[in-house]
PDB file of C-alpha atoms and ligand atoms in Angstrom:
ATOM      1  CA  UNK Y   1      31.917  70.895 157.004  1.00  0.00           C
ATOM      2  CA  UNK Y   2      32.825  69.676 153.587  1.00  0.00           C
ATOM      3  CA  UNK Y   3      36.280  70.287 152.533  1.00  0.00           C
ATOM      4  CA  UNK Y   4      35.097  71.979 149.280  1.00  0.00           C
ATOM      5  CA  UNK Y   5      32.915  74.543 151.463  1.00  0.00           C
ATOM      6  CA  UNK Y   6      35.831  75.637 153.214  1.00  0.00           C
ATOM      7  CA  UNK Y   7      37.533  79.108 152.684  1.00  0.00           C
ATOM      8  CA  UNK Y   8      40.922  77.347 152.433  1.00  0.00           C
ATOM      9  CA  UNK Y   9      40.062  75.025 149.701  1.00  0.00           C
ATOM     10  CA  UNK Y  10      37.990  77.700 147.835  1.00  0.00           C
ATOM     11  CA  UNK Y  11      41.270  79.753 147.892  1.00  0.00           C
ATOM     12  CA  UNK Y  12      43.452  76.823 146.798  1.00  0.00           C
ATOM     13  CA  UNK Y  13      41.015  75.983 143.746  1.00  0.00           C
ATOM     14  CA  UNK Y  14      40.768  79.844 143.096  1.00  0.00           C
ATOM     15  CA  UNK Y  15      44.289  80.208 142.860  1.00  0.00           C
ATOM     16  CA  UNK Y  16      45.050  77.014 140.830  1.00  0.00           C
ATOM     17  CA  UNK Y  17      42.347  78.144 138.251  1.00  0.00           C
ATOM     18  CA  UNK Y  18      44.083  82.017 137.988  1.00  0.00           C
ATOM     19  CA  UNK Y  19      47.455  80.174 137.548  1.00  0.00           C
ATOM     20  CA  UNK Y  20      45.855  77.968 134.824  1.00  0.00           C
ATOM     21  CA  UNK Y  21      44.491  81.095 133.085  1.00  0.00           C
ATOM     22  CA  UNK Y  22      48.035  82.548 133.041  1.00  0.00           C
ATOM     23  CA  UNK Y  23      49.201  79.833 130.903  1.00  0.00           C
ATOM     24  CA  UNK Y  24      51.814  78.654 133.424  1.00  0.00           C
ATOM     25  CA  UNK Y  25      50.530  74.977 133.538  1.00  0.00           C
ATOM     26  CA  UNK Y  26      50.572  72.962 130.295  1.00  0.00           C
ATOM     27  CA  UNK Y  27      49.048  69.566 130.892  1.00  0.00           C
ATOM     28  CA  UNK Y  28      49.952  68.549 134.248  1.00  0.00           C
ATOM     29  CA  UNK Y  29      53.065  71.081 134.615  1.00  0.00           C
ATOM     30  CA  UNK Y  30      53.284  72.320 137.929  1.00  0.00           C
ATOM     31  CA  UNK Y  31      51.968  71.798 141.588  1.00  0.00           C
ATOM     32  CA  UNK Y  32      51.062  73.451 144.877  1.00  0.00           C
ATOM     33  CA  UNK Y  33      50.567  72.911 148.492  1.00  0.00           C
ATOM     34  CA  UNK Y  34      49.016  74.765 151.340  1.00  0.00           C
ATOM     35  CA  UNK Y  35      49.666  73.678 155.205  1.00  0.00           C
ATOM     36  CA  UNK Y  36      46.432  73.892 156.975  1.00  0.00           C
ATOM     37  CA  UNK Y  37      45.911  75.670 160.227  1.00  0.00           C
ATOM     38  CA  UNK Y  38      45.114  73.045 162.986  1.00  0.00           C
ATOM     39  CA  UNK Y  39      41.603  74.726 163.308  1.00  0.00           C
ATOM     40  CA  UNK Y  40      40.982  74.313 159.340  1.00  0.00           C
ATOM     41  CA  UNK Y  41      41.892  70.806 159.646  1.00  0.00           C
ATOM     42  CA  UNK Y  42      39.437  69.953 162.578  1.00  0.00           C
ATOM     43  CA  UNK Y  43      36.673  71.811 160.715  1.00  0.00           C
ATOM     44  CA  UNK Y  44      36.675  69.554 157.910  1.00  0.00           C
ATOM     45  CA  UNK Y  45      37.578  66.328 159.652  1.00  0.00           C
ATOM     46  CA  UNK Y  46      34.113  64.734 159.276  1.00  0.00           C
ATOM     47  CA  UNK Y  47      34.521  64.874 155.443  1.00  0.00           C
ATOM     48  CA  UNK Y  48      38.015  62.805 155.597  1.00  0.00           C
ATOM     49  CA  UNK Y  49      37.848  59.198 154.612  1.00  0.00           C
ATOM     50  CA  UNK Y  50      36.761  56.929 157.755  1.00  0.00           C
ATOM     51  CA  UNK Y  51      39.761  54.637 156.259  1.00  0.00           C
ATOM     52  CA  UNK Y  52      42.603  56.707 155.161  1.00  0.00           C
ATOM     53  CA  UNK Y  53      44.862  55.617 152.209  1.00  0.00           C
ATOM     54  CA  UNK Y  54      48.206  53.576 153.420  1.00  0.00           C
ATOM     55  CA  UNK Y  55      51.052  55.440 155.135  1.00  0.00           C
ATOM     56  CA  UNK Y  56      53.726  56.161 152.265  1.00  0.00           C
ATOM     57  CA  UNK Y  57      57.414  57.393 152.841  1.00  0.00           C
ATOM     58  CA  UNK Y  58      57.817  60.954 152.049  1.00  0.00           C
ATOM     59  CA  UNK Y  59      61.327  60.166 150.891  1.00  0.00           C
ATOM     60  CA  UNK Y  60      62.674  62.808 153.866  1.00  0.00           C
ATOM     61  CA  UNK Y  61      62.579  63.268 157.371  1.00  0.00           C
ATOM     62  CA  UNK Y  62      60.706  66.540 158.327  1.00  0.00           C
ATOM     63  CA  UNK Y  63      59.990  66.295 162.175  1.00  0.00           C
ATOM     64  CA  UNK Y  64      59.000  69.915 162.305  1.00  0.00           C
ATOM     65  CA  UNK Y  65      56.030  68.933 159.880  1.00  0.00           C
ATOM     66  CA  UNK Y  66      54.888  65.973 162.354  1.00  0.00           C
ATOM     67  CA  UNK Y  67      51.143  65.884 162.465  1.00  0.00           C
ATOM     68  CA  UNK Y  68      50.692  68.666 159.844  1.00  0.00           C
ATOM     69  CA  UNK Y  69      47.834  68.511 157.231  1.00  0.00           C
ATOM     70  CA  UNK Y  70      48.634  69.973 153.642  1.00  0.00           C
ATOM     71  CA  UNK Y  71      46.250  70.415 150.482  1.00  0.00           C
ATOM     72  CA  UNK Y  72      48.132  69.334 147.462  1.00  0.00           C
ATOM     73  CA  UNK Y  73      47.695  68.747 143.875  1.00  0.00           C
ATOM     74  CA  UNK Y  74      47.903  65.371 142.394  1.00  0.00           C
ATOM     75  CA  UNK Y  75      50.590  63.888 140.595  1.00  0.00           C
ATOM     76  CA  UNK Y  76      49.913  64.021 136.654  1.00  0.00           C
ATOM     77  CA  UNK Y  77      46.674  66.087 137.213  1.00  0.00           C
ATOM     78  CA  UNK Y  78      45.777  68.905 135.157  1.00  0.00           C
ATOM     79  CA  UNK Y  79      45.711  72.483 136.680  1.00  0.00           C
ATOM     80  CA  UNK Y  80      43.020  73.127 134.120  1.00  0.00           C
ATOM     81  CA  UNK Y  81      40.807  70.334 135.894  1.00  0.00           C
ATOM     82  CA  UNK Y  82      41.424  71.401 139.441  1.00  0.00           C
ATOM     83  CA  UNK Y  83      38.392  73.663 140.019  1.00  0.00           C
ATOM     84  CA  UNK Y  84      35.750  71.427 137.758  1.00  0.00           C
ATOM     85  CA  UNK Y  85      36.994  68.046 139.332  1.00  0.00           C
ATOM     86  CA  UNK Y  86      38.742  68.820 142.661  1.00  0.00           C
ATOM     87  CA  UNK Y  87      38.081  65.559 144.271  1.00  0.00           C
ATOM     88  CA  UNK Y  88      40.065  64.016 141.460  1.00  0.00           C
ATOM     89  CA  UNK Y  89      42.699  66.366 141.055  1.00  0.00           C
ATOM     90  CA  UNK Y  90      43.727  67.287 144.606  1.00  0.00           C
ATOM     91  CA  UNK Y  91      44.063  65.653 148.011  1.00  0.00           C
ATOM     92  CA  UNK Y  92      44.654  66.520 151.803  1.00  0.00           C
ATOM     93  CA  UNK Y  93      47.555  64.635 153.152  1.00  0.00           C
ATOM     94  CA  UNK Y  94      48.458  63.809 156.953  1.00  0.00           C
ATOM     95  CA  UNK Y  95      52.052  63.714 158.019  1.00  0.00           C
ATOM     96  CA  UNK Y  96      53.023  60.990 160.681  1.00  0.00           C
ATOM     97  CA  UNK Y  97      54.116  61.864 164.204  1.00  0.00           C
ATOM     98  CA  UNK Y  98      57.817  61.614 162.863  1.00  0.00           C
ATOM     99  CA  UNK Y  99      57.304  63.639 159.673  1.00  0.00           C
ATOM    100  CA  UNK Y 100      58.438  60.868 157.580  1.00  0.00           C
ATOM    101  CA  UNK Y 101      55.288  59.300 156.125  1.00  0.00           C
ATOM    102  CA  UNK Y 102      51.947  60.797 154.601  1.00  0.00           C
ATOM    103  CA  UNK Y 103      48.619  59.364 153.906  1.00  0.00           C
ATOM    104  CA  UNK Y 104      45.636  60.808 151.908  1.00  0.00           C
ATOM    105  CA  UNK Y 105      42.926  61.491 154.133  1.00  0.00           C
ATOM    106  CA  UNK Y 106      40.539  63.258 151.643  1.00  0.00           C
ATOM    107  CA  UNK Y 107      40.566  63.587 147.590  1.00  0.00           C
ATOM    108  CA  UNK Y 108      42.269  61.694 144.540  1.00  0.00           C
ATOM    109  CA  UNK Y 109      39.003  59.875 144.657  1.00  0.00           C
ATOM    110  CA  UNK Y 110      40.167  57.830 141.414  1.00  0.00           C
ATOM    111  CA  UNK Y 111      43.302  57.194 142.624  1.00  0.00           C
ATOM    112  CA  UNK Y 112      47.018  58.575 142.353  1.00  0.00           C
ATOM    113  CA  UNK Y 113      49.271  60.148 144.437  1.00  0.00           C
ATOM    114  CA  UNK Y 114      50.319  63.790 145.412  1.00  0.00           C
ATOM    115  CA  UNK Y 115      52.479  65.644 143.308  1.00  0.00           C
ATOM    116  CA  UNK Y 116      55.902  64.310 142.360  1.00  0.00           C
ATOM    117  CA  UNK Y 117      57.409  67.328 143.930  1.00  0.00           C
ATOM    118  CA  UNK Y 118      55.948  66.318 147.351  1.00  0.00           C
ATOM    119  CA  UNK Y 119      59.512  66.346 148.673  1.00  0.00           C
ATOM    120  CA  UNK Y 120      60.351  69.510 147.554  1.00  0.00           C
ATOM    121  CA  UNK Y 121      57.291  71.118 148.912  1.00  0.00           C
ATOM    122  CA  UNK Y 122      57.171  69.647 152.394  1.00  0.00           C
ATOM    123  CA  UNK Y 123      61.174  70.210 152.912  1.00  0.00           C
ATOM    124  CA  UNK Y 124      60.672  74.033 151.729  1.00  0.00           C
ATOM    125  CA  UNK Y 125      57.481  74.306 153.729  1.00  0.00           C
ATOM    126  CA  UNK Y 126      59.805  73.503 156.899  1.00  0.00           C
ATOM    127  CA  UNK Y 127      62.441  76.110 155.743  1.00  0.00           C
ATOM    128  CA  UNK Y 128      59.941  78.689 155.297  1.00  0.00           C
ATOM    129  CA  UNK Y 129      58.115  77.995 158.462  1.00  0.00           C
ATOM    130  CA  UNK Y 130      61.305  78.649 160.244  1.00  0.00           C
ATOM    131  CA  UNK Y 131      62.295  81.864 158.116  1.00  0.00           C
ATOM    132  CA  UNK Y 132      58.824  83.442 158.748  1.00  0.00           C
ATOM    133  CA  UNK Y 133      57.923  82.372 162.064  1.00  0.00           C
ATOM    134  CA  UNK Y 134      55.307  80.146 161.189  1.00  0.00           C
ATOM    135  CA  UNK Y 135      53.506  82.425 158.810  1.00  0.00           C
ATOM    136  CA  UNK Y 136      54.313  80.941 155.369  1.00  0.00           C
ATOM    137  CA  UNK Y 137      51.312  78.657 154.086  1.00  0.00           C
ATOM    138  CA  UNK Y 138      51.876  78.409 150.377  1.00  0.00           C
ATOM    139  CA  UNK Y 139      54.526  76.605 148.297  1.00  0.00           C
ATOM    140  CA  UNK Y 140      53.931  76.793 144.506  1.00  0.00           C
ATOM    141  CA  UNK Y 141      55.475  75.486 141.265  1.00  0.00           C
ATOM    142  CA  UNK Y 142      54.983  76.712 137.662  1.00  0.00           C
ATOM    143  CA  UNK Y 143      56.357  76.485 134.239  1.00  0.00           C
ATOM    144  CA  UNK Y 144      56.114  80.150 133.008  1.00  0.00           C
ATOM    145  CA  UNK Y 145      57.444  80.472 129.730  1.00  0.00           C
ATOM    146  CA  UNK Y 146      59.609  83.813 129.920  1.00  0.00           C
ATOM    147  CA  UNK Y 147      61.449  82.523 133.027  1.00  0.00           C
ATOM    148  CA  UNK Y 148      62.302  79.196 131.209  1.00  0.00           C
ATOM    149  CA  UNK Y 149      63.418  81.081 128.001  1.00  0.00           C
ATOM    150  CA  UNK Y 150      65.846  83.459 130.123  1.00  0.00           C
ATOM    151  CA  UNK Y 151      67.253  80.397 131.875  1.00  0.00           C
ATOM    152  CA  UNK Y 152      68.738  79.505 128.322  1.00  0.00           C
ATOM    153  CA  UNK Y 153      70.399  83.193 128.008  1.00  0.00           C
ATOM    154  CA  UNK Y 154      71.141  84.652 131.423  1.00  0.00           C
ATOM    155  CA  UNK Y 155      74.252  83.401 133.318  1.00  0.00           C
ATOM    156  CA  UNK Y 156      72.726  81.065 136.303  1.00  0.00           C
ATOM    157  CA  UNK Y 157      73.732  83.396 138.937  1.00  0.00           C
ATOM    158  CA  UNK Y 158      71.518  84.567 141.799  1.00  0.00           C
ATOM    159  CA  UNK Y 159      73.207  88.207 141.443  1.00  0.00           C
ATOM    160  CA  UNK Y 160      72.318  88.553 137.680  1.00  0.00           C
ATOM    161  CA  UNK Y 161      68.668  87.493 137.647  1.00  0.00           C
ATOM    162  CA  UNK Y 162      68.126  89.397 140.615  1.00  0.00           C
ATOM    163  CA  UNK Y 163      69.502  92.795 139.481  1.00  0.00           C
ATOM    164  CA  UNK Y 164      68.201  91.973 135.872  1.00  0.00           C
ATOM    165  CA  UNK Y 165      64.771  91.163 137.416  1.00  0.00           C
ATOM    166  CA  UNK Y 166      64.481  94.176 139.635  1.00  0.00           C
ATOM    167  CA  UNK Y 167      65.519  96.585 136.758  1.00  0.00           C
ATOM    168  CA  UNK Y 168      62.334  95.877 134.645  1.00  0.00           C
ATOM    169  CA  UNK Y 169      59.893  97.483 136.761  1.00  0.00           C
ATOM    170  CA  UNK Y 170      60.067  99.782 139.736  1.00  0.00           C
ATOM    171  CA  UNK Y 171      58.282  97.765 141.972  1.00  0.00           C
ATOM    172  CA  UNK Y 172      59.781  94.584 141.457  1.00  0.00           C
ATOM    173  CA  UNK Y 173      62.515  95.081 144.345  1.00  0.00           C
ATOM    174  CA  UNK Y 174      59.773  96.217 146.855  1.00  0.00           C
ATOM    175  CA  UNK Y 175      57.690  92.526 145.797  1.00  0.00           C
ATOM    176  CA  UNK Y 176      61.023  90.447 145.928  1.00  0.00           C
ATOM    177  CA  UNK Y 177      63.590  92.494 148.058  1.00  0.00           C
ATOM    178  CA  UNK Y 178      65.847  89.628 148.567  1.00  0.00           C
ATOM    179  CA  UNK Y 179      65.910  89.026 144.963  1.00  0.00           C
ATOM    180  CA  UNK Y 180      65.724  85.643 143.357  1.00  0.00           C
ATOM    181  CA  UNK Y 181      67.785  82.324 143.649  1.00  0.00           C
ATOM    182  CA  UNK Y 182      68.764  80.316 140.760  1.00  0.00           C
ATOM    183  CA  UNK Y 183      69.278  76.534 140.286  1.00  0.00           C
ATOM    184  CA  UNK Y 184      71.487  74.795 137.831  1.00  0.00           C
ATOM    185  CA  UNK Y 185      69.427  72.243 136.031  1.00  0.00           C
ATOM    186  CA  UNK Y 186      68.088  69.283 138.332  1.00  0.00           C
ATOM    187  CA  UNK Y 187      66.128  66.191 137.800  1.00  0.00           C
ATOM    188  CA  UNK Y 188      62.377  67.041 138.603  1.00  0.00           C
ATOM    189  CA  UNK Y 189      60.972  65.523 141.744  1.00  0.00           C
ATOM    190  CA  UNK Y 190      62.456  63.451 144.613  1.00  0.00           C
ATOM    191  CA  UNK Y 191      65.060  64.947 147.350  1.00  0.00           C
ATOM    192  CA  UNK Y 192      67.850  66.341 145.207  1.00  0.00           C
ATOM    193  CA  UNK Y 193      65.899  69.423 143.589  1.00  0.00           C
ATOM    194  CA  UNK Y 194      64.292  69.641 147.065  1.00  0.00           C
ATOM    195  CA  UNK Y 195      67.172  69.822 149.194  1.00  0.00           C
ATOM    196  CA  UNK Y 196      69.025  72.151 146.770  1.00  0.00           C
ATOM    197  CA  UNK Y 197      65.885  74.381 146.797  1.00  0.00           C
ATOM    198  CA  UNK Y 198      65.900  74.603 150.616  1.00  0.00           C
ATOM    199  CA  UNK Y 199      69.538  75.993 150.554  1.00  0.00           C
ATOM    200  CA  UNK Y 200      67.775  78.941 148.540  1.00  0.00           C
ATOM    201  CA  UNK Y 201      64.491  79.519 150.225  1.00  0.00           C
ATOM    202  CA  UNK Y 202      66.469  80.393 153.392  1.00  0.00           C
ATOM    203  CA  UNK Y 203      67.262  83.638 151.718  1.00  0.00           C
ATOM    204  CA  UNK Y 204      64.662  83.940 148.803  1.00  0.00           C
ATOM    205  CA  UNK Y 205      60.946  83.346 148.281  1.00  0.00           C
ATOM    206  CA  UNK Y 206      61.580  82.714 144.727  1.00  0.00           C
ATOM    207  CA  UNK Y 207      63.763  80.150 142.993  1.00  0.00           C
ATOM    208  CA  UNK Y 208      64.238  79.733 139.284  1.00  0.00           C
ATOM    209  CA  UNK Y 209      64.728  75.974 138.204  1.00  0.00           C
ATOM    210  CA  UNK Y 210      66.870  76.468 135.080  1.00  0.00           C
ATOM    211  CA  UNK Y 211      65.206  75.171 131.999  1.00  0.00           C
ATOM    212  CA  UNK Y 212      62.141  74.171 133.867  1.00  0.00           C
ATOM    213  CA  UNK Y 213      60.134  76.901 135.733  1.00  0.00           C
ATOM    214  CA  UNK Y 214      59.823  78.725 139.044  1.00  0.00           C
ATOM    215  CA  UNK Y 215      59.431  77.716 142.599  1.00  0.00           C
ATOM    216  CA  UNK Y 216      58.130  80.086 145.332  1.00  0.00           C
ATOM    217  CA  UNK Y 217      56.624  80.675 148.743  1.00  0.00           C
ATOM    218  CA  UNK Y 218      53.863  82.786 150.246  1.00  0.00           C
ATOM    219  CA  UNK Y 219      51.901  83.687 153.110  1.00  0.00           C
ATOM    220  CA  UNK Y 220      48.854  83.441 151.578  1.00  0.00           C
ATOM    221  CA  UNK Y 221      47.602  82.221 147.967  1.00  0.00           C
ATOM    222  CA  UNK Y 222      47.416  86.033 147.020  1.00  0.00           C
ATOM    223  CA  UNK Y 223      50.862  86.458 148.249  1.00  0.00           C
ATOM    224  CA  UNK Y 224      52.251  83.385 146.404  1.00  0.00           C
ATOM    225  CA  UNK Y 225      50.141  84.211 143.176  1.00  0.00           C
ATOM    226  CA  UNK Y 226      51.274  87.843 143.269  1.00  0.00           C
ATOM    227  CA  UNK Y 227      54.797  86.914 143.759  1.00  0.00           C
ATOM    228  CA  UNK Y 228      54.803  84.480 140.820  1.00  0.00           C
ATOM    229  CA  UNK Y 229      52.979  86.869 138.420  1.00  0.00           C
ATOM    230  CA  UNK Y 230      55.382  89.765 139.304  1.00  0.00           C
ATOM    231  CA  UNK Y 231      58.474  87.607 138.575  1.00  0.00           C
ATOM    232  CA  UNK Y 232      56.756  86.254 135.100  1.00  0.00           C
ATOM    233  CA  UNK Y 233      55.788  89.856 134.207  1.00  0.00           C
ATOM    234  CA  UNK Y 234      59.419  91.206 134.821  1.00  0.00           C
ATOM    235  CA  UNK Y 235      60.748  88.294 132.998  1.00  0.00           C
ATOM    236  CA  UNK Y 236      58.438  89.145 129.908  1.00  0.00           C
ATOM    237  CA  UNK Y 237      59.716  92.685 130.033  1.00  0.00           C
ATOM    238  CA  UNK Y 238      63.065  91.604 130.259  1.00  0.00           C
ATOM    239  CA  UNK Y 239      62.808  89.249 127.213  1.00  0.00           C
ATOM    240  CA  UNK Y 240      61.350  92.458 125.370  1.00  0.00           C
ATOM    241  CA  UNK Y 241      64.485  94.441 126.557  1.00  0.00           C
ATOM    242  CA  UNK Y 242      66.784  91.783 125.495  1.00  0.00           C
ATOM    243  CA  UNK Y 243      64.848  91.248 122.012  1.00  0.00           C
ATOM    244  CA  UNK Y 244      64.840  95.092 121.283  1.00  0.00           C
ATOM    245  CA  UNK Y 245      68.848  94.876 121.554  1.00  0.00           C
ATOM    246  CA  UNK Y 246      69.368  95.441 125.028  1.00  0.00           C
ATOM    247  CA  UNK Y 247      69.046  98.083 127.734  1.00  0.00           C
ATOM    248  CA  UNK Y 248      69.923 101.785 126.766  1.00  0.00           C
ATOM    249  CA  UNK Y 249      69.455 103.091 130.481  1.00  0.00           C
ATOM    250  CA  UNK Y 250      68.893 101.517 133.970  1.00  0.00           C
ATOM    251  CA  UNK Y 251      67.627 102.135 137.261  1.00  0.00           C
ATOM    252  CA  UNK Y 252      70.748 103.040 139.437  1.00  0.00           C
ATOM    253  CA  UNK Y 253      71.917 101.455 142.581  1.00  0.00           C
ATOM    254  CA  UNK Y 254      71.335 104.914 144.479  1.00  0.00           C
ATOM    255  CA  UNK Y 255      67.677 104.972 143.161  1.00  0.00           C
ATOM    256  CA  UNK Y 256      67.107 101.481 144.233  1.00  0.00           C
ATOM    257  CA  UNK Y 257      68.284 102.405 147.806  1.00  0.00           C
ATOM    258  CA  UNK Y 258      66.342 105.411 147.777  1.00  0.00           C
ATOM    259  CA  UNK Y 259      63.140 103.108 146.857  1.00  0.00           C
ATOM    260  CA  UNK Y 260      64.041 100.802 149.754  1.00  0.00           C
ATOM    261  CA  UNK Y 261      64.175 103.701 152.235  1.00  0.00           C
ATOM    262  CA  UNK Y 262      60.654 105.097 151.281  1.00  0.00           C
ATOM    263  CA  UNK Y 263      59.241 101.852 150.956  1.00  0.00           C
ATOM    264  CA  UNK Y 264      60.641 100.584 153.936  1.00  0.00           C
ATOM    265  CA  UNK Y 265      62.016  97.265 152.573  1.00  0.00           C
ATOM    266  CA  UNK Y 266      65.180  95.330 153.437  1.00  0.00           C
ATOM    267  CA  UNK Y 267      67.114  95.330 149.606  1.00  0.00           C
ATOM    268  CA  UNK Y 268      69.526  92.877 149.522  1.00  0.00           C
ATOM    269  CA  UNK Y 269      72.818  94.856 149.169  1.00  0.00           C
ATOM    270  CA  UNK Y 270      74.682  92.289 147.666  1.00  0.00           C
ATOM    271  CA  UNK Y 271      72.939  93.040 144.292  1.00  0.00           C
ATOM    272  CA  UNK Y 272      73.428  96.612 144.346  1.00  0.00           C
TER     273      UNK Y 272
HETATM  274  P1  13P X 301      53.232  66.652 138.971  1.00  0.00           P
HETATM  275  O1  13P X 301      52.292  66.169 137.769  1.00  0.00           O
HETATM  276  O2  13P X 301      53.942  65.141 139.502  1.00  0.00           O
HETATM  277  O3  13P X 301      53.028  67.568 139.843  1.00  0.00           O
HETATM  278  O4  13P X 301      54.731  67.042 138.222  1.00  0.00           O
HETATM  279  C1  13P X 301      54.468  68.160 137.477  1.00  0.00           C
HETATM  280  C2  13P X 301      55.699  69.024 137.397  1.00  0.00           C
HETATM  281  O5  13P X 301      55.878  70.175 136.875  1.00  0.00           O
HETATM  282  C3  13P X 301      57.015  68.522 137.984  1.00  0.00           C
HETATM  283  O6  13P X 301      57.991  69.353 138.143  1.00  0.00           O
HETATM  284 ZN1   ZN X 302      57.814  71.111 136.995  1.00  0.00          ZN
END
């Protein structure tokens, strides 16, 4: 089968298109990766390059991902173009048997390399595989304006952001019951931001990268998109609340507990 006829590629490109329409991806901002199931990789293998591109260091050693295949956005590529020119803007990469090098086996037909955040994506795939018993498949990064604006105003603390975002919309604690993690400003790309994100990803599915954007994980394209959408909407409401002079009332800790009980979610008590 051709890669572009596969359900996973259609899902990937559909999500990229939706995310572009949300306004979260100016120019080449943001990136995305999807971990293929072995049978998905097998089903499109005939469409891979007869001569894959050379092995390239990941800048990290991730043995738990050895031999895995990932569909990724290309560095410097515009989300705006992913659906129109997927073979130019995206790639499938294979990891070697140590999880230390990758090679392009499909896509990026006009040259280029996977997203500069590849180390962050792969390191965090490994963390999320462990945290979800292998269910997590998508890691996604975007630049939503409301989240970035709030990172100049709110203290950069997990507790403050989690409670403030929960208390914008009743269903937020059901969508992200662990809360959100917050990282101080860090240089984009490379190991440092990836490793710091890993610490937070053990607990959370969403991380705020201060003055930069959002980094999140999901078991499917819908789950990752839905999570980013919910956090962005909560941030939008919070900007409005702050702009209108601040809260006049709140959802109480006991109300959050009642919600958690009825919806059977494990709400992070630290933030109540
Ligand atoms: P890439 O174009 O390399 O994916 O970088 C975009 C970005 O948002 C980096 O954080
Ligand atoms: Zn970015």
